[in-house]
Short mmCIF file of C-alpha atoms in Angstrom, two decimals:
data_model
loop_
_atom_site.label_atom_id
_atom_site.label_comp_id
_atom_site.label_asym_id
_atom_site.label_seq_id
_atom_site.Cartn_x
_atom_site.Cartn_y
_atom_site.Cartn_z
CA UNK A 1 27.31 15.28 13.45
CA UNK A 2 30.24 13.52 12.40
CA UNK A 3 30.69 13.88 8.47
CA UNK A 4 31.78 10.34 6.41
CA UNK A 5 31.90 11.72 3.17
CA UNK A 6 32.14 9.02 0.32
CA UNK A 7 35.74 7.96 -0.06
CA UNK A 8 35.22 6.51 -3.49
CA UNK A 9 32.98 8.96 -5.52
CA UNK A 10 31.93 7.23 -8.80
CA UNK A 11 29.61 8.42 -11.40
CA UNK A 12 28.52 6.32 -14.67
CA UNK A 13 27.27 7.85 -18.20
CA UNK A 14 25.48 4.68 -19.71
CA UNK A 15 25.37 4.39 -23.47
CA UNK A 16 21.90 4.97 -24.65
CA UNK A 17 22.77 1.98 -27.23
CA UNK A 18 23.16 -0.58 -24.12
CA UNK A 19 20.63 -3.46 -24.94
CA UNK A 20 18.15 -2.96 -22.07
CA UNK A 21 14.79 -1.67 -21.72
CA UNK A 22 14.57 2.15 -22.38
CA UNK A 23 13.08 2.62 -18.65
CA UNK A 24 16.33 0.90 -16.94
CA UNK A 25 18.82 2.76 -19.20
CA UNK A 26 19.79 6.37 -19.30
CA UNK A 27 21.17 6.38 -15.80
CA UNK A 28 23.04 9.36 -16.51
CA UNK A 29 22.72 11.98 -19.37
CA UNK A 30 24.91 14.02 -21.55
CA UNK A 31 22.11 16.31 -21.98
CA UNK A 32 23.79 18.83 -19.85
CA UNK A 33 26.80 20.39 -20.54
CA UNK A 34 27.48 20.75 -16.39
CA UNK A 35 26.82 17.58 -15.35
CA UNK A 36 30.10 15.65 -14.53
CA UNK A 37 30.30 12.27 -16.23
CA UNK A 38 32.49 9.07 -16.81
CA UNK A 39 32.87 6.31 -18.76
CA UNK A 40 30.90 3.04 -17.51
CA UNK A 41 32.95 -0.17 -16.99
CA UNK A 42 29.82 -2.34 -16.93
CA UNK A 43 30.25 -6.29 -16.67
CA UNK A 44 30.05 -8.19 -19.96
CA UNK A 45 26.95 -10.72 -19.86
CA UNK A 46 28.49 -13.14 -16.97
CA UNK A 47 25.55 -15.22 -17.12
CA UNK A 48 24.06 -17.49 -19.83
CA UNK A 49 20.40 -17.90 -20.94
CA UNK A 50 20.28 -20.78 -18.86
CA UNK A 51 21.80 -19.19 -15.76
CA UNK A 52 20.49 -16.69 -13.16
CA UNK A 53 20.33 -13.26 -14.85
CA UNK A 54 20.08 -10.90 -12.22
CA UNK A 55 23.50 -8.91 -11.88
CA UNK A 56 24.39 -8.32 -15.57
CA UNK A 57 23.91 -5.85 -18.47
CA UNK A 58 23.88 -8.12 -21.49
CA UNK A 59 25.79 -7.55 -24.51
CA UNK A 60 27.41 -4.35 -22.82
CA UNK A 61 30.77 -3.04 -23.63
CA UNK A 62 33.59 -3.34 -20.87
CA UNK A 63 35.27 0.05 -21.06
CA UNK A 64 37.98 1.58 -18.72
CA UNK A 65 36.59 2.74 -15.46
CA UNK A 66 37.46 6.34 -14.83
CA UNK A 67 38.91 7.33 -11.23
CA UNK A 68 37.44 10.79 -9.70
CA UNK A 69 38.24 12.83 -7.00
CA UNK A 70 35.11 13.87 -4.50
CA UNK A 71 35.89 17.48 -5.17
CA UNK A 72 35.19 16.55 -8.85
CA UNK A 73 32.53 14.39 -8.61
CA UNK A 74 30.43 16.50 -5.99
CA UNK A 75 30.40 19.19 -8.23
CA UNK A 76 27.10 19.59 -9.58
CA UNK A 77 23.70 19.97 -7.79
CA UNK A 78 20.15 19.86 -9.73
CA UNK A 79 18.15 22.61 -8.88
CA UNK A 80 14.92 21.88 -7.25
CA UNK A 81 11.91 24.03 -7.95
CA UNK A 82 12.54 24.84 -11.30
CA UNK A 83 11.76 23.88 -14.99
CA UNK A 84 8.51 21.92 -16.33
CA UNK A 85 7.21 19.15 -14.36
CA UNK A 86 5.45 15.78 -14.86
CA UNK A 87 2.28 15.03 -13.29
CA UNK A 88 4.15 13.46 -10.42
CA UNK A 89 6.33 16.39 -10.21
CA UNK A 90 3.73 18.91 -9.69
CA UNK A 91 4.86 19.04 -5.87
CA UNK A 92 8.01 20.87 -7.05
CA UNK A 93 6.44 23.65 -8.83
CA UNK A 94 6.33 26.14 -5.27
CA UNK A 95 8.41 24.52 -3.31
CA UNK A 96 10.87 26.43 -1.39
CA UNK A 97 14.05 23.91 -1.04
CA UNK A 98 15.96 26.06 1.34
CA UNK A 99 13.33 27.14 3.81
CA UNK A 100 12.26 23.19 4.27
CA UNK A 101 16.02 22.19 4.19
CA UNK A 102 16.92 24.84 7.17
CA UNK A 103 14.13 23.22 8.94
CA UNK A 104 14.93 19.34 8.38
CA UNK A 105 18.59 20.42 8.91
CA UNK A 106 18.16 22.20 12.57
CA UNK A 107 16.03 18.98 13.39
CA UNK A 108 19.10 17.03 13.01
CA UNK A 109 21.40 18.99 14.74
CA UNK A 110 18.61 19.19 17.85
CA UNK A 111 18.53 15.39 17.67
CA UNK A 112 22.28 15.13 17.89
CA UNK A 113 22.50 17.31 20.82
CA UNK A 114 20.22 15.46 22.75
CA UNK A 115 21.48 12.14 22.55
CA UNK A 116 22.98 10.99 26.03
CA UNK A 117 23.62 7.70 27.98
CA UNK A 118 19.69 6.83 27.31
CA UNK A 119 20.54 6.24 24.06
CA UNK A 120 23.53 3.67 24.80
CA UNK A 121 21.18 1.85 27.12
CA UNK A 122 18.72 1.37 24.36
CA UNK A 123 21.12 -0.06 21.99
CA UNK A 124 22.05 -2.22 24.76
CA UNK A 125 18.63 -3.62 25.37
CA UNK A 126 17.87 -4.44 21.32
CA UNK A 127 21.58 -6.21 21.97
CA UNK A 128 19.93 -8.10 24.57
CA UNK A 129 16.87 -9.06 22.53
CA UNK A 130 19.04 -10.03 19.76
CA UNK A 131 20.94 -12.51 22.08
CA UNK A 132 17.82 -14.13 23.56
CA UNK A 133 16.37 -14.80 20.33
CA UNK A 134 20.05 -16.37 18.65
CA UNK A 135 20.63 -18.28 21.76
CA UNK A 136 16.88 -19.05 22.85
CA UNK A 137 16.48 -20.42 19.20
CA UNK A 138 19.74 -22.73 19.54
CA UNK A 139 18.40 -23.52 22.92
CA UNK A 140 15.19 -25.13 21.30
CA UNK A 141 16.60 -26.05 18.04
CA UNK A 142 18.52 -29.24 19.72
CA UNK A 143 15.15 -30.62 20.48
CA UNK A 144 12.85 -29.43 17.71
CA UNK A 145 12.62 -30.84 14.18
CA UNK A 146 12.35 -27.67 11.89
CA UNK A 147 10.18 -29.61 9.46
CA UNK A 148 7.68 -30.03 12.14
CA UNK A 149 8.44 -26.72 13.89
CA UNK A 150 10.07 -23.45 12.39
CA UNK A 151 10.04 -21.19 15.95
CA UNK A 152 13.73 -22.21 16.68
CA UNK A 153 14.83 -21.55 13.27
CA UNK A 154 13.15 -18.09 13.26
CA UNK A 155 14.47 -17.22 16.56
CA UNK A 156 17.82 -17.83 15.32
CA UNK A 157 17.34 -16.02 12.07
CA UNK A 158 15.63 -12.99 14.34
CA UNK A 159 19.17 -12.51 16.24
CA UNK A 160 21.13 -12.96 13.08
CA UNK A 161 18.92 -10.06 11.27
CA UNK A 162 19.07 -7.92 14.67
CA UNK A 163 22.97 -8.03 14.98
CA UNK A 164 22.94 -6.64 11.58
CA UNK A 165 20.20 -4.39 10.70
CA UNK A 166 20.04 -2.93 14.49
CA UNK A 167 23.34 -3.30 16.12
CA UNK A 168 26.25 -3.45 13.41
CA UNK A 169 24.41 -1.21 11.30
CA UNK A 170 23.65 1.83 13.64
CA UNK A 171 26.89 1.55 15.70
CA UNK A 172 29.19 1.37 12.23
CA UNK A 173 27.37 4.50 10.78
CA UNK A 174 28.63 6.26 13.87
CA UNK A 175 25.25 6.76 16.04
CA UNK A 176 26.80 6.19 19.38
CA UNK A 177 30.12 7.78 18.69
CA UNK A 178 29.68 10.81 20.76
CA UNK A 179 28.53 8.91 23.73
CA UNK A 180 31.35 6.26 23.42
CA UNK A 181 34.40 8.58 23.08
CA UNK A 182 35.80 11.50 25.09
CA UNK A 183 37.71 13.89 22.55
CA UNK A 184 39.62 11.60 20.31
CA UNK A 185 39.67 8.74 22.80
CA UNK A 186 37.21 5.74 22.10
CA UNK A 187 35.76 4.88 25.49
CA UNK A 188 33.38 2.37 24.70
CA UNK A 189 32.58 -0.76 22.69
CA UNK A 190 30.01 0.89 20.55
CA UNK A 191 32.07 3.19 18.50
CA UNK A 192 32.73 2.76 14.68
CA UNK A 193 36.20 3.00 14.88
CA UNK A 194 36.17 -0.16 17.04
CA UNK A 195 33.21 -2.24 16.73
CA UNK A 196 33.40 -5.31 14.57
CA UNK A 197 37.22 -4.43 13.59
CA UNK A 198 39.79 -6.65 12.92
CA UNK A 199 39.32 -10.90 13.11
CA UNK A 200 38.54 -11.00 16.75
CA UNK A 201 36.26 -8.19 17.24
CA UNK A 202 34.52 -9.26 14.11
CA UNK A 203 33.52 -12.75 16.00
CA UNK A 204 32.78 -10.87 19.11
CA UNK A 205 30.57 -7.77 18.09
CA UNK A 206 29.33 -8.86 14.39
CA UNK A 207 29.98 -12.39 12.63
CA UNK A 208 28.04 -12.40 9.34
CA UNK A 209 28.52 -13.33 5.70
CA UNK A 210 30.06 -9.62 5.19
CA UNK A 211 33.07 -8.17 5.99
CA UNK A 212 32.46 -5.32 8.14
CA UNK A 213 35.11 -2.95 6.66
CA UNK A 214 33.99 -3.94 3.15
CA UNK A 215 30.21 -3.17 4.24
CA UNK A 216 31.54 0.34 5.59
CA UNK A 217 32.49 1.32 2.33
CA UNK A 218 29.69 0.06 0.10
CA UNK A 219 26.86 1.00 2.05
CA UNK A 220 28.07 3.71 4.76
CA UNK A 221 30.00 5.67 1.84
CA UNK A 222 28.92 4.69 -1.88
CA UNK A 223 25.22 3.93 -0.84
CA UNK A 224 24.49 6.39 1.76
CA UNK A 225 25.90 9.70 -0.13
CA UNK A 226 25.30 8.75 -3.39
CA UNK A 227 21.79 7.42 -3.15
CA UNK A 228 19.87 6.54 -5.86
CA UNK A 229 22.82 7.54 -8.29
CA UNK A 230 24.53 5.72 -10.86
CA UNK A 231 27.28 5.43 -8.57
CA UNK A 232 25.26 3.61 -5.89
CA UNK A 233 26.19 0.07 -5.96
CA UNK A 234 22.54 -0.77 -4.54
CA UNK A 235 20.68 1.11 -7.34
CA UNK A 236 18.28 -1.91 -8.08
CA UNK A 237 16.64 -0.87 -10.80
CA UNK A 238 20.10 -0.58 -12.64
CA UNK A 239 21.44 -3.86 -11.24
CA UNK A 240 18.70 -6.02 -12.17
CA UNK A 241 18.63 -4.24 -15.95
CA UNK A 242 19.33 -7.63 -17.54
CA UNK A 243 16.32 -9.33 -15.85
CA UNK A 244 14.02 -6.67 -16.68
CA UNK A 245 14.86 -6.41 -20.40
CA UNK A 246 14.72 -10.32 -20.58
CA UNK A 247 11.82 -11.63 -22.72
CA UNK A 248 11.66 -14.77 -20.33
CA UNK A 249 8.36 -15.58 -19.05
CA UNK A 250 7.02 -13.49 -16.27
CA UNK A 251 6.99 -16.60 -13.77
CA UNK A 252 10.40 -17.11 -14.53
CA UNK A 253 11.41 -13.77 -13.58
CA UNK A 254 9.92 -13.92 -10.06
CA UNK A 255 11.26 -17.03 -9.71
CA UNK A 256 15.01 -15.74 -10.13
CA UNK A 257 13.68 -13.10 -7.77
CA UNK A 258 12.80 -15.58 -5.35
CA UNK A 259 15.70 -17.15 -5.54
CA UNK A 260 17.55 -13.88 -4.98
CA UNK A 261 15.68 -13.30 -1.72
CA UNK A 262 16.66 -16.47 -0.31
CA UNK A 263 20.45 -16.12 -0.90
CA UNK A 264 21.41 -12.51 -1.34
CA UNK A 265 23.37 -12.02 1.57
CA UNK A 266 26.31 -14.41 0.30
CA UNK A 267 25.26 -14.51 -3.28
CA UNK A 268 25.38 -10.88 -3.64
CA UNK A 269 25.95 -8.38 -0.71
CA UNK A 270 29.42 -10.42 0.52
CA UNK A 271 31.12 -10.46 -2.86
CA UNK A 272 30.11 -6.91 -3.85
CA UNK A 273 31.02 -5.03 -0.75
CA UNK A 274 34.46 -7.05 -0.92
CA UNK A 275 34.76 -5.38 -4.69
CA UNK A 276 34.01 -1.86 -3.42
CA UNK A 277 36.62 -2.67 -0.70
CA UNK A 278 39.37 -3.63 -2.81
CA UNK A 279 38.86 -0.73 -5.15
CA UNK A 280 38.81 1.69 -2.46
CA UNK A 281 42.18 0.86 -1.75
CA UNK A 282 43.56 0.82 -5.05
CA UNK A 283 42.33 4.18 -5.51
CA UNK A 284 43.93 4.82 -2.40
CA UNK A 285 47.32 3.40 -3.28
CA UNK A 286 47.16 5.38 -6.56
CA UNK A 287 46.78 8.33 -4.83
CA UNK A 288 49.86 7.95 -2.45
CA UNK A 289 51.97 6.44 -5.34
CA UNK A 290 52.23 3.22 -3.28
CA UNK A 291 52.48 -0.46 -4.77
CA UNK A 292 49.30 -2.28 -4.74
CA UNK A 293 48.24 -5.91 -5.81
CA UNK A 294 44.72 -5.18 -6.97
CA UNK A 295 42.02 -7.99 -6.69
CA UNK A 296 39.83 -6.97 -10.09
CA UNK A 297 36.55 -8.57 -9.97
CA UNK A 298 36.15 -7.52 -13.43
CA UNK A 299 32.46 -6.03 -13.41
CA UNK A 300 33.08 -2.58 -13.13
CA UNK A 301 30.19 -0.43 -11.93
CA UNK A 302 27.76 -3.62 -12.18
CA UNK A 303 27.56 -5.99 -8.81
CA UNK A 304 29.74 -8.64 -8.31
CA UNK A 305 28.22 -12.17 -7.00
CA UNK A 306 29.27 -15.44 -6.42
CA UNK A 307 28.37 -16.60 -10.23
CA UNK A 308 30.49 -13.58 -11.29
CA UNK A 309 33.65 -14.32 -9.45
CA UNK A 310 33.57 -18.22 -10.23
CA UNK A 311 33.72 -17.04 -13.85
CA UNK A 312 36.63 -14.81 -13.18
CA UNK A 313 38.29 -17.78 -11.46
CA UNK A 314 37.28 -20.02 -14.57
CA UNK A 315 39.27 -17.77 -16.84
CA UNK A 316 42.24 -17.84 -14.47
CA UNK A 317 41.64 -14.82 -12.61
CA UNK A 318 41.32 -16.90 -9.00
CA UNK A 319 42.09 -13.65 -6.58
CA UNK A 320 38.47 -12.76 -6.65
CA UNK A 321 37.04 -16.21 -5.62
CA UNK A 322 39.99 -16.72 -2.93
CA UNK A 323 39.04 -13.27 -1.21
CA UNK A 324 35.28 -13.78 -0.91
CA UNK A 325 35.94 -17.64 0.36
CA UNK A 326 38.05 -15.75 3.26
CA UNK A 327 35.36 -13.66 3.92
CA UNK A 328 32.71 -16.44 3.95
CA UNK A 329 34.52 -19.17 5.54
CA UNK A 330 34.42 -17.74 9.44
CA UNK A 331 30.52 -17.26 9.65
CA UNK A 332 29.93 -20.43 7.39
CA UNK A 333 32.51 -22.73 9.98
CA UNK A 334 30.74 -21.11 12.77
CA UNK A 335 27.10 -21.67 12.03
CA UNK A 336 27.31 -24.83 10.07
CA UNK A 337 30.06 -26.56 11.77
CA UNK A 338 31.22 -25.55 15.22
CA UNK A 339 27.79 -24.91 16.65
CA UNK A 340 26.33 -28.00 15.15
CA UNK A 341 29.34 -29.97 15.94
CA UNK A 342 29.23 -28.90 19.36
CA UNK A 343 25.88 -29.71 20.24
CA UNK A 344 26.44 -33.15 18.68
CA UNK A 345 29.55 -33.75 20.89
CA UNK A 346 27.60 -32.82 23.83
CA UNK A 347 24.19 -34.05 23.58
CA UNK A 348 24.50 -36.84 20.80
CA UNK A 349 23.74 -37.07 16.95
CA UNK A 350 20.25 -36.17 16.97
CA UNK A 351 20.66 -33.09 18.89
CA UNK A 352 23.60 -31.90 16.18
CA UNK A 353 21.50 -32.79 13.48
CA UNK A 354 18.58 -30.91 14.65
CA UNK A 355 20.67 -28.15 15.31
CA UNK A 356 22.35 -28.28 11.68
CA UNK A 357 18.53 -28.49 10.09
CA UNK A 358 17.53 -25.16 12.27
CA UNK A 359 20.76 -23.47 11.09
CA UNK A 360 20.23 -24.10 7.51
CA UNK A 361 16.24 -23.24 7.84
CA UNK A 362 17.39 -20.16 9.80
CA UNK A 363 20.02 -19.04 6.83
CA UNK A 364 17.10 -19.17 4.27
CA UNK A 365 14.64 -17.11 6.84
CA UNK A 366 17.43 -14.54 7.31
CA UNK A 367 18.00 -14.02 3.76
CA UNK A 368 14.30 -13.43 3.04
CA UNK A 369 13.68 -11.31 6.29
CA UNK A 370 16.60 -9.11 5.44
CA UNK A 371 15.39 -8.98 1.70
CA UNK A 372 11.94 -7.46 2.98
CA UNK A 373 13.04 -5.09 5.41
CA UNK A 374 16.09 -3.91 3.19
CA UNK A 375 15.58 -3.76 -0.55
CA UNK A 376 12.24 -1.91 -0.76
CA UNK A 377 13.71 1.11 0.91
CA UNK A 378 14.60 2.77 -2.46
CA UNK A 379 12.78 0.92 -4.98
CA UNK A 380 9.51 1.46 -6.39
CA UNK A 381 7.66 3.42 -8.69
CA UNK A 382 6.65 6.39 -6.20
CA UNK A 383 10.43 6.51 -5.17
CA UNK A 384 13.24 8.45 -7.23
CA UNK A 385 16.21 8.09 -8.53
CA UNK A 386 18.86 10.71 -9.98
CA UNK A 387 20.88 11.31 -12.62
CA UNK A 388 23.02 13.89 -11.22
CA UNK A 389 25.14 14.06 -8.13
CA UNK A 390 24.63 16.18 -4.95
CA UNK A 391 26.84 17.41 -1.96
CA UNK A 392 26.77 15.25 1.49
CA UNK A 393 24.70 17.71 3.58
CA UNK A 394 23.53 20.32 1.11
CA UNK A 395 19.75 21.18 1.05
CA UNK A 396 19.02 18.78 -2.00
CA UNK A 397 21.13 15.61 0.09
CA UNK A 398 18.35 16.09 2.42
CA UNK A 399 15.71 16.08 -0.10
CA UNK A 400 16.78 13.49 -2.04
CA UNK A 401 17.09 11.22 1.32
CA UNK A 402 13.47 11.67 1.63
CA UNK A 403 12.12 11.30 -2.05
CA UNK A 404 14.64 8.59 -2.63
CA UNK A 405 13.19 6.39 0.38
CA UNK A 406 10.39 4.82 1.63
CA UNK A 407 9.27 4.05 5.31
CA UNK A 408 7.46 1.33 6.77
CA UNK A 409 5.21 1.67 9.68
CA UNK A 410 6.58 3.18 12.66
CA UNK A 411 6.59 3.32 16.70
CA UNK A 412 7.14 0.85 19.17
CA UNK A 413 10.55 -1.06 20.13
CA UNK A 414 8.73 -4.50 19.22
CA UNK A 415 7.14 -2.91 15.89
CA UNK A 416 10.63 -1.67 15.01
CA UNK A 417 12.85 -4.51 16.29
CA UNK A 418 10.92 -6.90 13.58
CA UNK A 419 11.48 -4.56 10.89
CA UNK A 420 15.27 -4.30 11.72
CA UNK A 421 14.65 -0.17 12.26
CA UNK A 422 14.89 -0.04 8.85
CA UNK A 423 11.43 1.18 8.93
CA UNK A 424 13.02 4.71 9.52
CA UNK A 425 14.82 5.04 6.23
CA UNK A 426 13.88 8.10 5.50
CA UNK A 427 15.24 9.95 8.67
CA UNK A 428 18.80 7.64 8.80
CA UNK A 429 19.32 8.62 5.32
CA UNK A 430 18.81 12.42 6.52
CA UNK A 431 20.92 11.86 9.92
CA UNK A 432 22.82 8.86 9.12
CA UNK A 433 24.83 8.95 12.16
CA UNK A 434 22.11 9.09 14.70
CA UNK A 435 20.90 6.45 17.32
CA UNK A 436 18.07 4.18 17.06
CA UNK A 437 15.97 6.01 20.00
CA UNK A 438 16.34 9.58 17.75
CA UNK A 439 15.00 8.03 14.79
CA UNK A 440 11.92 7.33 16.72
CA UNK A 441 11.73 10.72 18.16
CA UNK A 442 12.27 12.15 14.30
CA UNK A 443 10.09 10.31 12.14
CA UNK A 444 6.87 12.18 13.16
CA UNK A 445 8.23 15.85 13.15
CA UNK A 446 10.28 15.19 9.67
CA UNK A 447 6.99 13.42 8.22
CA UNK A 448 5.17 16.99 9.70
CA UNK A 449 7.55 19.03 7.81
CA UNK A 450 7.05 17.23 4.60
CA UNK A 451 3.65 17.80 4.64
CA UNK A 452 3.48 21.07 5.58
CA UNK A 453 6.47 21.90 2.38
CA UNK A 454 4.39 19.53 -0.19
CA UNK A 455 7.21 17.04 -0.23
CA UNK A 456 6.42 13.29 -0.93
CA UNK A 457 6.90 11.29 2.30
CA UNK A 458 6.44 7.74 1.07
CA UNK A 459 5.01 5.29 4.04
CA UNK A 460 3.60 1.86 3.63
CA UNK A 461 2.89 -1.49 4.61
CA UNK A 462 6.49 -3.64 4.44
CA UNK A 463 4.56 -5.94 2.33
CA UNK A 464 3.04 -3.62 -0.16
CA UNK A 465 6.72 -2.37 -0.56
CA UNK A 466 8.03 -5.55 -1.57
CA UNK A 467 5.18 -6.04 -3.95
CA UNK A 468 6.39 -2.52 -5.86
CA UNK A 469 9.91 -3.45 -5.40
CA UNK A 470 9.34 -6.67 -7.37
CA UNK A 471 7.35 -4.99 -10.23
CA UNK A 472 10.42 -2.89 -10.79
CA UNK A 473 12.78 -6.12 -10.58
CA UNK A 474 10.89 -7.71 -13.04
CA UNK A 475 10.20 -4.49 -15.63
CA UNK A 476 6.71 -4.20 -14.74
CA UNK A 477 7.31 -0.55 -13.02
CA UNK A 478 9.72 2.00 -13.38
CA UNK A 479 11.11 4.41 -10.83
CA UNK A 480 10.69 8.14 -10.96
CA UNK A 481 13.40 10.22 -12.53
CA UNK A 482 14.29 13.34 -10.60
CA UNK A 483 16.09 15.30 -13.41
CA UNK A 484 13.30 14.35 -15.88
CA UNK A 485 10.64 16.50 -14.02
CA UNK A 486 8.65 13.58 -12.42
#
């Protein structure tokens, strides 16, 4: 495999005095002297009681964020199969990690070796489906009132979701690099070094709320190679600590979750991925000893949102808001101005109005659909998070990919397309740089290996996983913690 190790390795030690619910606190512990820990730089309470309390830890004290080199931060692995375990951790008592890992590692090598042009043809088929949904939806939108018929909006939404979760996602992970290059020379469009890079290619390949380069840092590196750790920017239980600890009525908590579902791509994902990109550039500049004008989002290891960047602007730090608006503008202008305007100019006011209304509804559908298939992948009372770090491609890395993830129903291109190919999340986190076709081949074999060795392999209907995700978000349930014997 092509190895893409984290470019920025971050770890957090959360103070036990932080005023959050006990099960949401203590994301890292100082109990073991061998654990590498760092001071957290949490966000202060950015949202008042009348605001949305999603991305902050109320009352936390902001401290200076430490910088780590990858070698320092990836130094420790927590041993599997040793120690005392809770009832949920009984499977670990006689588990042979090395034997299991050898099997799944060899499977990964086999799958990578067997990829060929059929994988690229399959990718192009999925891209065709995506385009058919998007442009077919647009054609119908011009003559359809979305209040009476939401099908055009759903088709547009499906095209946008597919371009992100299936095309952009797997190409940017390097899933087709081998087939799209000869030696060091890139020969095809679907290579991670070329796809969606720069303003023009972003417009052609993958135009969305997020900047592809920023998403690469936040998702492909930090999230993927530090899954479920304190350094994982998408650790939902930690990110929702304020809401979990809130004394608000449960209906208000769920209302905030539903708001996040309908807005999270531009409200959370766009600013938070951009924050990680600027932090990475800052660290790289410091290593090189060159001057760099940093953009400080002022949220440390807690997520940035549109609310936090506007608060920064209100305090005089306008740079984050300016940078976020620069990233959001191309997609917003294309979706809500240029395309409806073109229909208005060509086919009249009614067509233009219908297209604009369908675009707005499609945006809501896109956010909800994406939330349903993305957010539950690593959340639930039967999914693990981790208080220590592990090395990429180590035995425990593969184990964490399985027990820190959940699959949905798998099998068949139509089923997988509707679920954004995120129903293979276990296999994807084990082998991040494989093709969509390879994940279909991998899933039954990984499951069989896990069942034979007694490793939990979580797979459920996507709607059940959404329910379990919401239970964690509002504080009803708590995730398993690997180092505590769960």
